[in-house]
Amino acid sequence: MRFLDTFFNPAVIDKYLPQVVAAMGVTLYLAVATIVTGVVLGGLLACLRAANLKVVNFFIIVFADIMRALPPLVLILIFYFGMPSVGLNLSAEVVIWLVLSAVLTAFAEEIFWGGLTSVSAGQWEAGRATGLSKLQTLAYIAFPQALRMGIPPLVNRVLATTKLTALGSVIGVKEILSVSSSAQSFSGSATPLTMAALAYLVIFIPAVIASHWVERRFTYRT
């Protein structure tokens, strides 16, 4: 009974459930926005890199390396606490979205680029031989193959990045961890943390199941 009272206190659940549900909406919104922005920009940067413009490629590589090397928390703190010093005030939600999107963009770009480099030169030449321009060959032949080859690592990276929305608690974003931690402090009970764990499961278990379906659906069969 003590265990249930500590981790599943009905009175605490009843009091803080609306706040946790609202926080789930914030977490889900940030996760979806991050996925859309990161994957789309990552694909665009990989395609731009395929144009073989040395100066452009240099900046893309530098961006990808920096974003993959720096811990997201460091970037979050720099943007949230540092940018106001130069006159740029960003809300906590925007900071989380920008940072996580930039990180996912960097990883997605490298994943897509790896797929593009795996497409044989013969397929590029065959596309050009049929009358397609280089851009059309990229869009209709090379990139679809790169996308399909990159789905397993991309899905894993998307899941890993979107779970970092919990870092929003550091700068006051009203996401699941922030709200549950505050509730735990006020209630003196571990029940809000249990609610947080269950909330994350409600959001990410379907995402994991969907990722398995996507991998099975689009992975090449030998």
mmCIF file of C-alpha atoms in Angstrom:
data_model
loop_
_atom_site.group_PDB
_atom_site.id
_atom_site.type_symbol
_atom_site.label_atom_id
_atom_site.label_comp_id
_atom_site.label_asym_id
_atom_site.label_seq_id
_atom_site.Cartn_x
_atom_site.Cartn_y
_atom_site.Cartn_z
ATOM 1 C CA MET A 1 0.000 0.000 0.000
ATOM 2 C CA ARG A 2 2.851 2.366 0.751
ATOM 3 C CA PHE A 3 4.231 1.783 -2.732
ATOM 4 C CA LEU A 4 0.876 2.620 -4.329
ATOM 5 C CA ASP A 5 0.439 5.687 -2.129
ATOM 6 C CA THR A 6 3.898 6.916 -3.104
ATOM 7 C CA PHE A 7 3.778 6.372 -6.851
ATOM 8 C CA PHE A 8 0.049 6.197 -7.618
ATOM 9 C CA ASN A 9 -1.631 8.511 -5.135
ATOM 10 C CA PRO A 10 -5.218 9.056 -6.410
ATOM 11 C CA ALA A 11 -5.541 12.525 -4.869
ATOM 12 C CA VAL A 12 -2.318 13.716 -6.472
ATOM 13 C CA ILE A 13 -3.284 12.207 -9.832
ATOM 14 C CA ASP A 14 -6.660 13.927 -9.723
ATOM 15 C CA LYS A 15 -5.087 17.287 -8.878
ATOM 16 C CA TYR A 16 -2.280 17.335 -11.436
ATOM 17 C CA LEU A 17 -3.657 15.228 -14.301
ATOM 18 C CA PRO A 18 -5.028 18.240 -16.266
ATOM 19 C CA GLN A 19 -1.618 19.937 -16.100
ATOM 20 C CA VAL A 20 0.199 16.806 -17.268
ATOM 21 C CA VAL A 21 -2.265 16.321 -20.136
ATOM 22 C CA ALA A 22 -1.724 19.934 -21.227
ATOM 23 C CA ALA A 23 2.039 19.378 -21.020
ATOM 24 C CA MET A 24 1.671 16.318 -23.262
ATOM 25 C CA GLY A 25 0.174 18.599 -25.894
ATOM 26 C CA VAL A 26 3.179 20.928 -25.661
ATOM 27 C CA THR A 27 5.619 18.014 -25.884
ATOM 28 C CA LEU A 28 3.803 16.500 -28.862
ATOM 29 C CA TYR A 29 3.624 19.841 -30.661
ATOM 30 C CA LEU A 30 7.352 20.486 -30.217
ATOM 31 C CA ALA A 31 8.188 16.934 -31.302
ATOM 32 C CA VAL A 32 6.152 17.146 -34.508
ATOM 33 C CA ALA A 33 7.475 20.615 -35.361
ATOM 34 C CA THR A 34 11.042 19.398 -34.810
ATOM 35 C CA ILE A 35 10.556 16.322 -36.994
ATOM 36 C CA VAL A 36 9.034 18.225 -39.902
ATOM 37 C CA THR A 37 11.620 21.004 -39.829
ATOM 38 C CA GLY A 38 14.647 18.777 -39.248
ATOM 39 C CA VAL A 39 13.867 16.119 -41.850
ATOM 40 C CA VAL A 40 12.829 18.596 -44.567
ATOM 41 C CA LEU A 41 15.848 20.870 -44.062
ATOM 42 C CA GLY A 42 18.176 17.875 -43.796
ATOM 43 C CA GLY A 43 16.923 16.562 -47.125
ATOM 44 C CA LEU A 44 17.274 19.971 -48.759
ATOM 45 C CA LEU A 45 20.842 20.425 -47.497
ATOM 46 C CA ALA A 46 21.817 16.962 -48.754
ATOM 47 C CA CYS A 47 20.381 17.769 -52.177
ATOM 48 C CA LEU A 48 22.148 21.130 -52.184
ATOM 49 C CA ARG A 49 25.386 19.381 -51.281
ATOM 50 C CA ALA A 50 24.933 17.124 -54.317
ATOM 51 C CA ALA A 51 25.349 20.214 -56.512
ATOM 52 C CA ASN A 52 29.085 20.073 -55.660
ATOM 53 C CA LEU A 53 29.487 23.775 -54.953
ATOM 54 C CA LYS A 54 32.678 23.874 -52.900
ATOM 55 C CA VAL A 55 31.915 26.963 -50.834
ATOM 56 C CA VAL A 56 28.344 25.850 -50.109
ATOM 57 C CA ASN A 57 29.467 22.337 -49.255
ATOM 58 C CA PHE A 58 32.065 23.714 -46.856
ATOM 59 C CA PHE A 59 29.436 25.575 -44.847
ATOM 60 C CA ILE A 60 27.059 22.601 -44.895
ATOM 61 C CA ILE A 61 29.761 20.275 -43.575
ATOM 62 C CA VAL A 62 30.812 22.756 -40.884
ATOM 63 C CA PHE A 63 27.196 23.222 -39.800
ATOM 64 C CA ALA A 64 26.555 19.469 -39.660
ATOM 65 C CA ASP A 65 29.748 18.764 -37.725
ATOM 66 C CA ILE A 66 29.140 21.515 -35.169
ATOM 67 C CA MET A 67 25.498 20.598 -34.576
ATOM 68 C CA ARG A 68 26.372 16.929 -34.126
ATOM 69 C CA ALA A 69 29.299 17.664 -31.837
ATOM 70 C CA LEU A 70 27.769 20.175 -29.417
ATOM 71 C CA PRO A 71 25.447 18.918 -26.649
ATOM 72 C CA PRO A 72 21.924 20.254 -27.306
ATOM 73 C CA LEU A 73 21.696 21.557 -23.738
ATOM 74 C CA VAL A 74 24.660 23.865 -24.339
ATOM 75 C CA LEU A 75 22.983 25.295 -27.435
ATOM 76 C CA ILE A 76 19.714 25.751 -25.568
ATOM 77 C CA LEU A 77 21.410 27.722 -22.802
ATOM 78 C CA ILE A 78 23.357 29.854 -25.290
ATOM 79 C CA PHE A 79 20.234 30.746 -27.272
ATOM 80 C CA TYR A 80 17.980 31.348 -24.281
ATOM 81 C CA PHE A 81 20.351 33.212 -21.978
ATOM 82 C CA GLY A 82 22.861 34.615 -24.460
ATOM 83 C CA MET A 83 20.752 35.965 -27.301
ATOM 84 C CA PRO A 84 18.978 38.634 -25.201
ATOM 85 C CA SER A 85 22.405 40.246 -24.748
ATOM 86 C CA VAL A 86 22.489 41.008 -28.481
ATOM 87 C CA GLY A 87 18.876 42.164 -28.583
ATOM 88 C CA LEU A 88 17.289 38.910 -29.727
ATOM 89 C CA ASN A 89 14.653 37.663 -27.304
ATOM 90 C CA LEU A 90 13.295 34.207 -28.089
ATOM 91 C CA SER A 91 10.607 32.367 -26.154
ATOM 92 C CA ALA A 92 11.566 29.112 -24.475
ATOM 93 C CA GLU A 93 9.409 27.088 -26.884
ATOM 94 C CA VAL A 94 11.039 28.704 -29.924
ATOM 95 C CA VAL A 95 14.516 28.030 -28.521
ATOM 96 C CA ILE A 96 13.751 24.327 -28.031
ATOM 97 C CA TRP A 97 12.293 24.089 -31.526
ATOM 98 C CA LEU A 98 15.234 25.887 -33.152
ATOM 99 C CA VAL A 99 17.923 23.903 -31.348
ATOM 100 C CA LEU A 100 16.371 20.467 -31.743
ATOM 101 C CA SER A 101 15.484 21.195 -35.376
ATOM 102 C CA ALA A 102 19.070 22.269 -36.077
ATOM 103 C CA VAL A 103 20.434 19.123 -34.441
ATOM 104 C CA LEU A 104 18.039 16.871 -36.355
ATOM 105 C CA THR A 105 18.792 18.755 -39.587
ATOM 106 C CA ALA A 106 22.500 18.023 -39.163
ATOM 107 C CA PHE A 107 21.973 14.313 -38.580
ATOM 108 C CA ALA A 108 19.349 14.012 -41.320
ATOM 109 C CA GLU A 109 21.619 15.768 -43.814
ATOM 110 C CA GLU A 110 24.427 13.301 -43.131
ATOM 111 C CA ILE A 111 22.031 10.348 -43.367
ATOM 112 C CA PHE A 112 20.591 11.537 -46.682
ATOM 113 C CA TRP A 113 24.048 12.412 -48.002
ATOM 114 C CA GLY A 114 25.275 8.929 -47.135
ATOM 115 C CA GLY A 115 22.378 7.516 -49.134
ATOM 116 C CA LEU A 116 23.093 9.779 -52.099
ATOM 117 C CA THR A 117 26.735 8.744 -52.193
ATOM 118 C CA SER A 118 25.615 5.103 -52.207
ATOM 119 C CA VAL A 119 23.771 5.589 -55.476
ATOM 120 C CA SER A 120 26.092 4.344 -58.211
ATOM 121 C CA ALA A 121 27.465 6.701 -60.830
ATOM 122 C CA GLY A 122 25.889 4.481 -63.468
ATOM 123 C CA GLN A 123 22.388 5.396 -62.287
ATOM 124 C CA TRP A 124 23.186 9.096 -62.467
ATOM 125 C CA GLU A 125 24.536 8.592 -65.993
ATOM 126 C CA ALA A 126 21.518 6.511 -66.994
ATOM 127 C CA GLY A 127 19.201 9.267 -65.833
ATOM 128 C CA ARG A 128 21.092 11.878 -67.843
ATOM 129 C CA ALA A 129 21.118 9.536 -70.860
ATOM 130 C CA THR A 130 17.315 9.375 -70.832
ATOM 131 C CA GLY A 131 17.139 13.147 -71.138
ATOM 132 C CA LEU A 132 16.683 14.072 -67.485
ATOM 133 C CA SER A 133 18.520 17.081 -66.129
ATOM 134 C CA LYS A 134 20.837 16.679 -63.151
ATOM 135 C CA LEU A 135 18.150 18.090 -60.869
ATOM 136 C CA GLN A 136 15.528 15.718 -62.270
ATOM 137 C CA THR A 137 17.899 12.775 -61.904
ATOM 138 C CA LEU A 138 18.434 13.756 -58.280
ATOM 139 C CA ALA A 139 14.709 14.162 -57.610
ATOM 140 C CA TYR A 140 13.389 11.105 -59.461
ATOM 141 C CA ILE A 141 16.220 8.563 -59.225
ATOM 142 C CA ALA A 142 18.880 9.318 -56.613
ATOM 143 C CA PHE A 143 17.001 10.909 -53.716
ATOM 144 C CA PRO A 144 14.176 8.324 -53.509
ATOM 145 C CA GLN A 145 16.832 5.619 -53.139
ATOM 146 C CA ALA A 146 18.751 7.676 -50.572
ATOM 147 C CA LEU A 147 15.553 8.226 -48.603
ATOM 148 C CA ARG A 148 14.722 4.536 -48.569
ATOM 149 C CA MET A 149 18.244 3.511 -47.537
ATOM 150 C CA GLY A 150 18.295 6.166 -44.832
ATOM 151 C CA ILE A 151 14.986 5.307 -43.176
ATOM 152 C CA PRO A 152 16.337 3.004 -40.395
ATOM 153 C CA PRO A 153 19.000 5.414 -39.065
ATOM 154 C CA LEU A 154 16.734 8.405 -39.690
ATOM 155 C CA VAL A 155 13.876 6.894 -37.668
ATOM 156 C CA ASN A 156 16.222 6.158 -34.770
ATOM 157 C CA ARG A 157 17.624 9.689 -34.867
ATOM 158 C CA VAL A 158 14.148 11.229 -35.004
ATOM 159 C CA LEU A 159 13.074 9.304 -31.904
ATOM 160 C CA ALA A 160 16.253 10.200 -30.034
ATOM 161 C CA THR A 161 16.006 13.890 -30.906
ATOM 162 C CA THR A 162 12.315 14.345 -30.146
ATOM 163 C CA LYS A 163 12.746 12.861 -26.672
ATOM 164 C CA LEU A 164 15.133 15.739 -25.985
ATOM 165 C CA THR A 165 12.093 17.991 -25.644
ATOM 166 C CA ALA A 166 12.515 17.143 -21.943
ATOM 167 C CA LEU A 167 15.452 19.579 -21.966
ATOM 168 C CA GLY A 168 12.839 22.311 -22.178
ATOM 169 C CA SER A 169 12.357 21.922 -18.429
ATOM 170 C CA VAL A 170 15.712 23.691 -17.951
ATOM 171 C CA ILE A 171 14.382 26.936 -19.431
ATOM 172 C CA GLY A 172 10.793 26.722 -18.252
ATOM 173 C CA VAL A 173 8.963 25.163 -21.179
ATOM 174 C CA LYS A 174 5.706 23.717 -19.833
ATOM 175 C CA GLU A 175 6.375 20.257 -21.216
ATOM 176 C CA ILE A 176 5.904 16.965 -19.389
ATOM 177 C CA LEU A 177 9.071 16.862 -17.296
ATOM 178 C CA SER A 178 8.845 20.503 -16.268
ATOM 179 C CA VAL A 179 5.229 20.274 -15.144
ATOM 180 C CA SER A 180 5.668 16.942 -13.351
ATOM 181 C CA SER A 181 8.831 18.092 -11.564
ATOM 182 C CA SER A 182 7.033 21.199 -10.344
ATOM 183 C CA ALA A 183 4.074 19.104 -9.220
ATOM 184 C CA GLN A 184 6.403 16.733 -7.399
ATOM 185 C CA SER A 185 7.981 19.633 -5.529
ATOM 186 C CA PHE A 186 4.627 21.052 -4.419
ATOM 187 C CA SER A 187 2.997 17.725 -3.559
ATOM 188 C CA GLY A 188 6.001 16.040 -1.954
ATOM 189 C CA SER A 189 4.941 12.870 -3.760
ATOM 190 C CA ALA A 190 6.618 10.816 -6.463
ATOM 191 C CA THR A 191 3.262 10.315 -8.182
ATOM 192 C CA PRO A 192 3.728 13.235 -10.652
ATOM 193 C CA LEU A 193 6.977 11.658 -11.841
ATOM 194 C CA THR A 194 5.138 8.390 -12.416
ATOM 195 C CA MET A 195 2.542 10.349 -14.364
ATOM 196 C CA ALA A 196 5.365 11.856 -16.426
ATOM 197 C CA ALA A 197 6.775 8.432 -17.239
ATOM 198 C CA LEU A 198 3.340 7.193 -18.289
ATOM 199 C CA ALA A 199 2.778 10.329 -20.370
ATOM 200 C CA TYR A 200 6.019 9.764 -22.265
ATOM 201 C CA LEU A 201 4.996 6.147 -22.871
ATOM 202 C CA VAL A 202 1.617 7.266 -24.227
ATOM 203 C CA ILE A 203 3.363 9.549 -26.710
ATOM 204 C CA PHE A 204 6.427 7.543 -27.706
ATOM 205 C CA ILE A 205 5.245 3.912 -27.622
ATOM 206 C CA PRO A 206 2.961 4.566 -30.641
ATOM 207 C CA ALA A 207 5.873 6.424 -32.245
ATOM 208 C CA VAL A 208 8.144 3.408 -31.739
ATOM 209 C CA ILE A 209 5.502 1.046 -33.140
ATOM 210 C CA ALA A 210 5.023 3.346 -36.133
ATOM 211 C CA SER A 211 8.795 3.445 -36.661
ATOM 212 C CA HIS A 212 8.919 -0.356 -36.820
ATOM 213 C CA TRP A 213 6.155 -0.319 -39.428
ATOM 214 C CA VAL A 214 7.953 2.324 -41.498
ATOM 215 C CA GLU A 215 11.217 0.371 -41.383
ATOM 216 C CA ARG A 216 9.516 -2.865 -42.441
ATOM 217 C CA ARG A 217 7.508 -1.101 -45.138
ATOM 218 C CA PHE A 218 10.347 0.742 -46.827
ATOM 219 C CA THR A 219 13.481 -1.299 -46.108
ATOM 220 C CA TYR A 220 14.907 -3.114 -49.124
ATOM 221 C CA ARG A 221 14.300 -6.841 -49.109
ATOM 222 C CA THR A 222 16.998 -9.154 -50.359
#
